[in-house]
Amino acid sequence: MMKALVYEGPGCITWTDVALPQLQHPRDAIVRVDAVTICGTDLHILKGDVPEVQRGRILGHEAVGTVLEVGAAVTGLAEGTRVLVSCISGCGRCRFCRQGVYGQCLNEGGWVLGHLIDGTQAEFLRVPFADTSLYPIPDAVTDRAALMLADVVPTAYEVGVLNGQVSPTDTVVVVGSGPIGLAAIKTARFFSPSQVVAIDIAQSRLDAARRFGADHVVLVDADPEAAVLELTDGFGADVVIEAVGVPESFELCTRLVRPGGRIANVGVYGLPATLHLEDLWTKNITITTGLVDTYSTPTLLAMLASGQTPSPW
Ligand SMILES: [Zn+2]
Ligand SMILES: [Zn+2]
């Protein structure tokens, strides 16, 4: 037996004894969990917003661990290897995986851990498609730094910074300074924007945004539209990254972007937002959305290992 955090229905989780995971397929691995974290998505599950999560499911989709056992078809991982357990599992073979779009894997991959199969908030877990879903961690990278690459950093980087095509000299506005917003601020810096502006409802989070690399911070109550216009000679932002997930926040983003600019939505929504096409149709803007694919995970691990981005995040 082992201890695990088990979802028992909306508003109810227990830390309880459950059976040890077993290999179920030749491409599986069993991993001992050494470090784990939680995600805003776990809170959505706990509220009952994700009905496909069944009672009895072990939660969690982010971990660092050690490979204990591999199935007969696993060729690239040995027992004892320290690995990052990514939030996304990919078969590596379907049409989406072949394009690096692992989040949409057609063979029971994608976001499955702590969702459709048992997850990481346990002493041990089974990982499907181990060769293409686990990432050996370079010696120079600590468990704590690597753990942020299981979900939060690739999500902010791929769905925010890369989808938003952050480019040299851009003004980048990040709406929301929670973990995703902070990771977006940090990774936007890879592309030399001229200024990064953080917007949030809480001063404490804006203080964190400054530590993560924001040049300007604006409270939502302090007229962010006027502040962004003043910082951009009246044009608006080149890139706006939405990192909250409520309708008001998305609609604010559409008022902050310059004509021809880009809005990269990262937020997870429980309610519909209004798209004001009557104002936007002439503005040539691009709006992107996405679930993380984790195609950037090897790059981000290499940046931690080489010291190109400091750790911990
Ligand atoms: Zn997550
Ligand atoms: Zn696939």
GROMACS .gro file of C-alpha atoms and ligand atoms in nm:
model
  315
    1MET     CA    1   0.000   0.000   0.000
    2MET     CA    2   0.096   0.367  -0.030
    3LYS     CA    3  -0.041   0.706   0.069
    4ALA     CA    4  -0.215   0.920  -0.195
    5LEU     CA    5  -0.440   1.225  -0.226
    6VAL     CA    6  -0.772   1.092  -0.353
    7TYR     CA    7  -1.063   1.290  -0.499
    8GLU     CA    8  -1.387   1.182  -0.331
    9GLY     CA    9  -1.625   1.424  -0.508
   10PRO     CA   10  -1.675   1.803  -0.515
   11GLY     CA   11  -1.516   1.970  -0.212
   12CYS     CA   12  -1.376   1.645  -0.073
   13ILE     CA   13  -1.025   1.499  -0.088
   14THR     CA   14  -0.859   1.248   0.144
   15TRP     CA   15  -0.496   1.149   0.215
   16THR     CA   16  -0.541   0.777   0.238
   17ASP     CA   17  -0.400   0.429   0.177
   18VAL     CA   18  -0.436   0.293  -0.177
   19ALA     CA   19  -0.287   0.002  -0.373
   20LEU     CA   20   0.058   0.045  -0.530
   21PRO     CA   21   0.050   0.119  -0.906
   22GLN     CA   22   0.142  -0.164  -1.143
   23LEU     CA   23   0.277  -0.169  -1.498
   24GLN     CA   24  -0.025  -0.205  -1.729
   25HIS     CA   25   0.138  -0.169  -2.071
   26PRO     CA   26   0.490  -0.238  -2.206
   27ARG     CA   27   0.546   0.138  -2.258
   28ASP     CA   28   0.466   0.225  -1.893
   29ALA     CA   29   0.707   0.317  -1.615
   30ILE     CA   30   0.656   0.321  -1.238
   31VAL     CA   31   0.804   0.634  -1.077
   32ARG     CA   32   0.871   0.708  -0.711
   33VAL     CA   33   0.755   1.064  -0.644
   34ASP     CA   34   1.027   1.283  -0.484
   35ALA     CA   35   0.868   1.629  -0.526
   36VAL     CA   36   0.520   1.738  -0.621
   37THR     CA   37   0.319   2.058  -0.647
   38ILE     CA   38  -0.039   2.169  -0.699
   39CYS     CA   39  -0.204   2.360  -0.980
   40GLY     CA   40  -0.499   2.592  -1.025
   41THR     CA   41  -0.650   2.310  -1.229
   42ASP     CA   42  -0.654   2.090  -0.917
   43LEU     CA   43  -0.870   2.358  -0.754
   44HIS     CA   44  -1.109   2.346  -1.052
   45ILE     CA   45  -1.134   1.969  -1.005
   46LEU     CA   46  -1.194   2.011  -0.633
   47LYS     CA   47  -1.479   2.255  -0.705
   48GLY     CA   48  -1.638   1.996  -0.935
   49ASP     CA   49  -1.568   2.195  -1.256
   50VAL     CA   50  -1.404   1.895  -1.428
   51PRO     CA   51  -1.675   1.627  -1.424
   52GLU     CA   52  -1.470   1.363  -1.610
   53VAL     CA   53  -1.255   1.325  -1.298
   54GLN     CA   54  -1.411   1.027  -1.120
   55ARG     CA   55  -1.440   0.966  -0.747
   56GLY     CA   56  -1.143   0.763  -0.627
   57ARG     CA   57  -0.900   0.931  -0.869
   58ILE     CA   58  -0.553   1.021  -0.734
   59LEU     CA   59  -0.500   1.389  -0.818
   60GLY     CA   60  -0.189   1.568  -0.948
   61HIS     CA   61  -0.016   1.611  -1.285
   62GLU     CA   62   0.320   1.760  -1.184
   63ALA     CA   63   0.615   1.579  -1.022
   64VAL     CA   64   0.984   1.506  -1.009
   65GLY     CA   65   1.070   1.146  -0.929
   66THR     CA   66   1.293   0.844  -0.976
   67VAL     CA   67   1.225   0.560  -1.219
   68LEU     CA   68   1.166   0.236  -1.026
   69GLU     CA   69   1.050  -0.003  -1.295
   70VAL     CA   70   1.002   0.011  -1.673
   71GLY     CA   71   0.789  -0.194  -1.911
   72ALA     CA   72   0.945  -0.421  -2.175
   73ALA     CA   73   0.901  -0.166  -2.455
   74VAL     CA   74   1.071   0.124  -2.271
   75THR     CA   75   1.419   0.169  -2.416
   76GLY     CA   76   1.536   0.516  -2.315
   77LEU     CA   77   1.502   0.511  -1.936
   78ALA     CA   78   1.676   0.301  -1.671
   79GLU     CA   79   1.585   0.227  -1.312
   80GLY     CA   80   1.721   0.499  -1.088
   81THR     CA   81   1.696   0.781  -1.347
   82ARG     CA   82   1.579   1.112  -1.199
   83VAL     CA   83   1.295   1.237  -1.418
   84LEU     CA   84   1.050   1.519  -1.470
   85VAL     CA   85   0.692   1.388  -1.486
   86SER     CA   86   0.524   1.619  -1.738
   87CYS     CA   87   0.159   1.718  -1.712
   88ILE     CA   88   0.121   1.596  -2.072
   89SER     CA   89   0.174   1.237  -2.180
   90GLY     CA   90   0.225   1.170  -2.553
   91CYS     CA   91   0.232   0.847  -2.751
   92GLY     CA   92   0.486   1.006  -2.989
   93ARG     CA   93   0.328   0.833  -3.288
   94CYS     CA   94  -0.016   0.979  -3.366
   95ARG     CA   95  -0.061   1.265  -3.616
   96PHE     CA   96  -0.068   1.527  -3.340
   97CYS     CA   97   0.232   1.389  -3.149
   98ARG     CA   98   0.430   1.378  -3.475
   99GLN     CA   99   0.377   1.756  -3.496
  100GLY     CA  100   0.476   1.814  -3.133
  101VAL     CA  101   0.112   1.876  -3.038
  102TYR     CA  102   0.128   1.623  -2.753
  103GLY     CA  103  -0.157   1.789  -2.564
  104GLN     CA  104  -0.398   1.659  -2.832
  105CYS     CA  105  -0.255   1.302  -2.844
  106LEU     CA  106  -0.507   1.064  -3.001
  107ASN     CA  107  -0.391   0.747  -2.820
  108GLU     CA  108  -0.509   0.816  -2.466
  109GLY     CA  109  -0.231   1.067  -2.404
  110GLY     CA  110  -0.256   1.443  -2.356
  111TRP     CA  111  -0.356   1.561  -2.010
  112VAL     CA  112  -0.443   1.230  -1.847
  113LEU     CA  113  -0.248   1.227  -1.516
  114GLY     CA  114  -0.470   1.319  -1.222
  115HIS     CA  115  -0.757   1.356  -1.469
  116LEU     CA  116  -0.840   1.034  -1.656
  117ILE     CA  117  -0.581   0.812  -1.482
  118ASP     CA  118  -0.421   0.829  -1.137
  119GLY     CA  119  -0.183   1.120  -1.084
  120THR     CA  120   0.125   1.239  -0.901
  121GLN     CA  121   0.004   1.334  -0.552
  122ALA     CA  122   0.106   0.994  -0.419
  123GLU     CA  123   0.418   0.806  -0.319
  124PHE     CA  124   0.434   0.623  -0.655
  125LEU     CA  125   0.266   0.653  -0.994
  126ARG     CA  126   0.234   0.481  -1.329
  127VAL     CA  127   0.332   0.696  -1.629
  128PRO     CA  128   0.210   0.587  -1.976
  129PHE     CA  129   0.434   0.627  -2.284
  130ALA     CA  130   0.730   0.668  -2.052
  131ASP     CA  131   0.994   0.724  -2.322
  132THR     CA  132   0.803   1.021  -2.466
  133SER     CA  133   0.643   1.155  -2.146
  134LEU     CA  134   0.928   1.156  -1.891
  135TYR     CA  135   1.234   1.381  -1.917
  136PRO     CA  136   1.567   1.285  -1.754
  137ILE     CA  137   1.685   1.579  -1.542
  138PRO     CA  138   2.041   1.709  -1.588
  139ASP     CA  139   2.256   1.688  -1.272
  140ALA     CA  140   2.287   2.067  -1.253
  141VAL     CA  141   1.910   2.115  -1.216
  142THR     CA  142   1.754   2.078  -0.870
  143ASP     CA  143   1.426   1.893  -0.810
  144ARG     CA  144   1.268   2.221  -0.704
  145ALA     CA  145   1.365   2.407  -1.021
  146ALA     CA  146   1.271   2.118  -1.250
  147LEU     CA  147   0.929   2.077  -1.088
  148MET     CA  148   0.812   2.411  -1.230
  149LEU     CA  149   0.870   2.262  -1.578
  150ALA     CA  150   0.602   1.996  -1.528
  151ASP     CA  151   0.328   2.245  -1.619
  152VAL     CA  152   0.348   2.611  -1.515
  153VAL     CA  153   0.655   2.725  -1.708
  154PRO     CA  154   0.591   2.548  -2.041
  155THR     CA  155   0.227   2.659  -2.023
  156ALA     CA  156   0.322   3.024  -1.975
  157TYR     CA  157   0.600   3.003  -2.234
  158GLU     CA  158   0.419   2.813  -2.510
  159VAL     CA  159   0.062   2.938  -2.474
  160GLY     CA  160   0.158   3.290  -2.365
  161VAL     CA  161   0.500   3.398  -2.493
  162LEU     CA  162   0.543   3.181  -2.805
  163ASN     CA  163   0.180   3.198  -2.919
  164GLY     CA  164   0.199   3.574  -2.860
  165GLN     CA  165   0.516   3.589  -3.074
  166VAL     CA  166   0.697   3.814  -2.828
  167SER     CA  167   0.971   3.987  -3.027
  168PRO     CA  168   1.259   4.232  -2.966
  169THR     CA  169   1.140   4.584  -2.867
  170ASP     CA  170   0.781   4.469  -2.804
  171THR     CA  171   0.573   4.609  -2.521
  172VAL     CA  172   0.433   4.301  -2.346
  173VAL     CA  173   0.143   4.333  -2.103
  174VAL     CA  174   0.075   4.038  -1.873
  175VAL     CA  175  -0.271   4.047  -1.712
  176GLY     CA  176  -0.259   3.842  -1.391
  177SER     CA  177   0.051   3.791  -1.175
  178GLY     CA  178  -0.016   3.445  -1.033
  179PRO     CA  179   0.231   3.164  -1.107
  180ILE     CA  180   0.143   3.154  -1.479
  181GLY     CA  181   0.171   3.531  -1.515
  182LEU     CA  182   0.505   3.536  -1.332
  183ALA     CA  183   0.640   3.259  -1.555
  184ALA     CA  184   0.518   3.451  -1.861
  185ILE     CA  185   0.700   3.764  -1.743
  186LYS     CA  186   1.019   3.567  -1.690
  187THR     CA  187   1.012   3.379  -2.020
  188ALA     CA  188   0.900   3.684  -2.223
  189ARG     CA  189   1.244   3.824  -2.128
  190PHE     CA  190   1.408   3.556  -2.348
  191PHE     CA  191   1.305   3.767  -2.650
  192SER     CA  192   1.425   4.113  -2.541
  193PRO     CA  193   1.098   4.307  -2.520
  194SER     CA  194   1.150   4.677  -2.458
  195GLN     CA  195   0.914   4.670  -2.160
  196VAL     CA  196   0.700   4.424  -1.967
  197VAL     CA  197   0.394   4.558  -1.784
  198ALA     CA  198   0.221   4.351  -1.514
  199ILE     CA  199  -0.144   4.410  -1.417
  200ASP     CA  200  -0.311   4.250  -1.114
  201ILE     CA  201  -0.566   4.315  -0.842
  202ALA     CA  202  -0.315   4.257  -0.558
  203GLN     CA  203  -0.012   4.471  -0.475
  204SER     CA  204   0.168   4.170  -0.322
  205ARG     CA  205   0.153   3.989  -0.655
  206LEU     CA  206   0.272   4.298  -0.840
  207ASP     CA  207   0.570   4.309  -0.603
  208ALA     CA  208   0.645   3.951  -0.709
  209ALA     CA  209   0.602   4.054  -1.075
  210ARG     CA  210   0.876   4.312  -1.031
  211ARG     CA  211   1.108   4.048  -0.888
  212PHE     CA  212   1.034   3.828  -1.190
  213GLY     CA  213   1.124   4.103  -1.437
  214ALA     CA  214   0.828   4.339  -1.487
  215ASP     CA  215   0.938   4.696  -1.566
  216HIS     CA  216   0.603   4.852  -1.476
  217VAL     CA  217   0.322   4.730  -1.253
  218VAL     CA  218  -0.037   4.856  -1.250
  219LEU     CA  219  -0.323   4.774  -1.015
  220VAL     CA  220  -0.649   4.697  -1.196
  221ASP     CA  221  -0.813   4.980  -1.001
  222ALA     CA  222  -0.552   5.231  -1.126
  223ASP     CA  223  -0.678   5.253  -1.489
  224PRO     CA  224  -0.451   5.006  -1.673
  225GLU     CA  225  -0.582   5.122  -2.012
  226ALA     CA  226  -0.453   5.476  -1.955
  227ALA     CA  227  -0.125   5.343  -1.814
  228VAL     CA  228  -0.057   5.120  -2.116
  229LEU     CA  229  -0.144   5.397  -2.363
  230GLU     CA  230   0.093   5.632  -2.184
  231LEU     CA  231   0.375   5.374  -2.193
  232THR     CA  232   0.326   5.311  -2.567
  233ASP     CA  233   0.283   5.664  -2.709
  234GLY     CA  234  -0.090   5.602  -2.740
  235PHE     CA  235  -0.063   5.284  -2.951
  236GLY     CA  236  -0.136   5.004  -2.705
  237ALA     CA  237   0.058   4.686  -2.636
  238ASP     CA  238   0.218   4.470  -2.904
  239VAL     CA  239   0.141   4.154  -2.706
  240VAL     CA  240  -0.112   4.102  -2.426
  241ILE     CA  241  -0.096   3.776  -2.231
  242GLU     CA  242  -0.413   3.678  -2.042
  243ALA     CA  243  -0.322   3.480  -1.729
  244VAL     CA  244  -0.638   3.498  -1.517
  245GLY     CA  245  -0.931   3.324  -1.687
  246VAL     CA  246  -1.232   3.545  -1.608
  247PRO     CA  247  -1.440   3.734  -1.869
  248GLU     CA  248  -1.346   4.081  -1.735
  249SER     CA  249  -0.977   4.001  -1.769
  250PHE     CA  250  -1.006   3.879  -2.131
  251GLU     CA  251  -1.215   4.182  -2.223
  252LEU     CA  252  -0.952   4.410  -2.064
  253CYS     CA  253  -0.688   4.245  -2.285
  254THR     CA  254  -0.886   4.335  -2.597
  255ARG     CA  255  -0.879   4.702  -2.490
  256LEU     CA  256  -0.502   4.704  -2.422
  257VAL     CA  257  -0.375   4.562  -2.752
  258ARG     CA  258  -0.257   4.789  -3.034
  259PRO     CA  259  -0.395   4.758  -3.389
  260GLY     CA  260  -0.219   4.458  -3.543
  261GLY     CA  261  -0.118   4.327  -3.202
  262ARG     CA  262  -0.156   3.984  -3.047
  263ILE     CA  263  -0.358   3.852  -2.752
  264ALA     CA  264  -0.236   3.518  -2.618
  265ASN     CA  265  -0.494   3.365  -2.387
  266VAL     CA  266  -0.361   3.127  -2.121
  267GLY     CA  267  -0.643   3.154  -1.864
  268VAL     CA  268  -0.882   2.866  -1.797
  269TYR     CA  269  -1.247   2.977  -1.814
  270GLY     CA  270  -1.556   2.859  -1.631
  271LEU     CA  271  -1.776   3.130  -1.790
  272PRO     CA  272  -1.814   3.273  -2.142
  273ALA     CA  273  -1.638   3.600  -2.230
  274THR     CA  274  -1.772   3.857  -2.476
  275LEU     CA  275  -1.569   3.919  -2.790
  276HIS     CA  276  -1.644   4.280  -2.891
  277LEU     CA  277  -1.607   4.238  -3.267
  278GLU     CA  278  -1.800   4.562  -3.319
  279ASP     CA  279  -1.488   4.740  -3.184
  280LEU     CA  280  -1.222   4.491  -3.288
  281TRP     CA  281  -1.304   4.407  -3.649
  282THR     CA  282  -1.092   4.689  -3.791
  283LYS     CA  283  -0.796   4.635  -3.559
  284ASN     CA  284  -0.622   4.338  -3.732
  285ILE     CA  285  -0.558   4.165  -3.403
  286THR     CA  286  -0.466   3.799  -3.355
  287ILE     CA  287  -0.613   3.601  -3.065
  288THR     CA  288  -0.463   3.265  -2.973
  289THR     CA  289  -0.571   3.002  -2.720
  290GLY     CA  290  -0.418   2.674  -2.617
  291LEU     CA  291  -0.359   2.378  -2.393
  292VAL     CA  292   0.010   2.328  -2.330
  293ASP     CA  293   0.183   2.071  -2.554
  294THR     CA  294   0.517   2.065  -2.363
  295TYR     CA  295   0.719   2.068  -2.687
  296SER     CA  296   0.937   2.334  -2.518
  297THR     CA  297   1.024   2.122  -2.212
  298PRO     CA  298   1.365   2.002  -2.343
  299THR     CA  299   1.463   2.362  -2.425
  300LEU     CA  300   1.356   2.489  -2.084
  301LEU     CA  301   1.544   2.207  -1.906
  302ALA     CA  302   1.855   2.289  -2.110
  303MET     CA  303   1.824   2.659  -2.018
  304LEU     CA  304   1.812   2.567  -1.647
  305ALA     CA  305   2.109   2.332  -1.685
  306SER     CA  306   2.320   2.593  -1.864
  307GLY     CA  307   2.229   2.871  -1.622
  308GLN     CA  308   2.072   3.080  -1.901
  309THR     CA  309   1.773   3.131  -1.679
  310PRO     CA  310   1.826   3.132  -1.303
  311SER     CA  311   1.663   2.880  -1.077
  312PRO     CA  312   1.455   2.831  -0.876
  313TRP     CA  313   1.183   3.013  -1.066
  314ZN      ZN  314  -0.134   2.211  -1.382
  315ZN      ZN  315  -0.005   1.076  -2.959
   0.00000   0.00000   0.00000
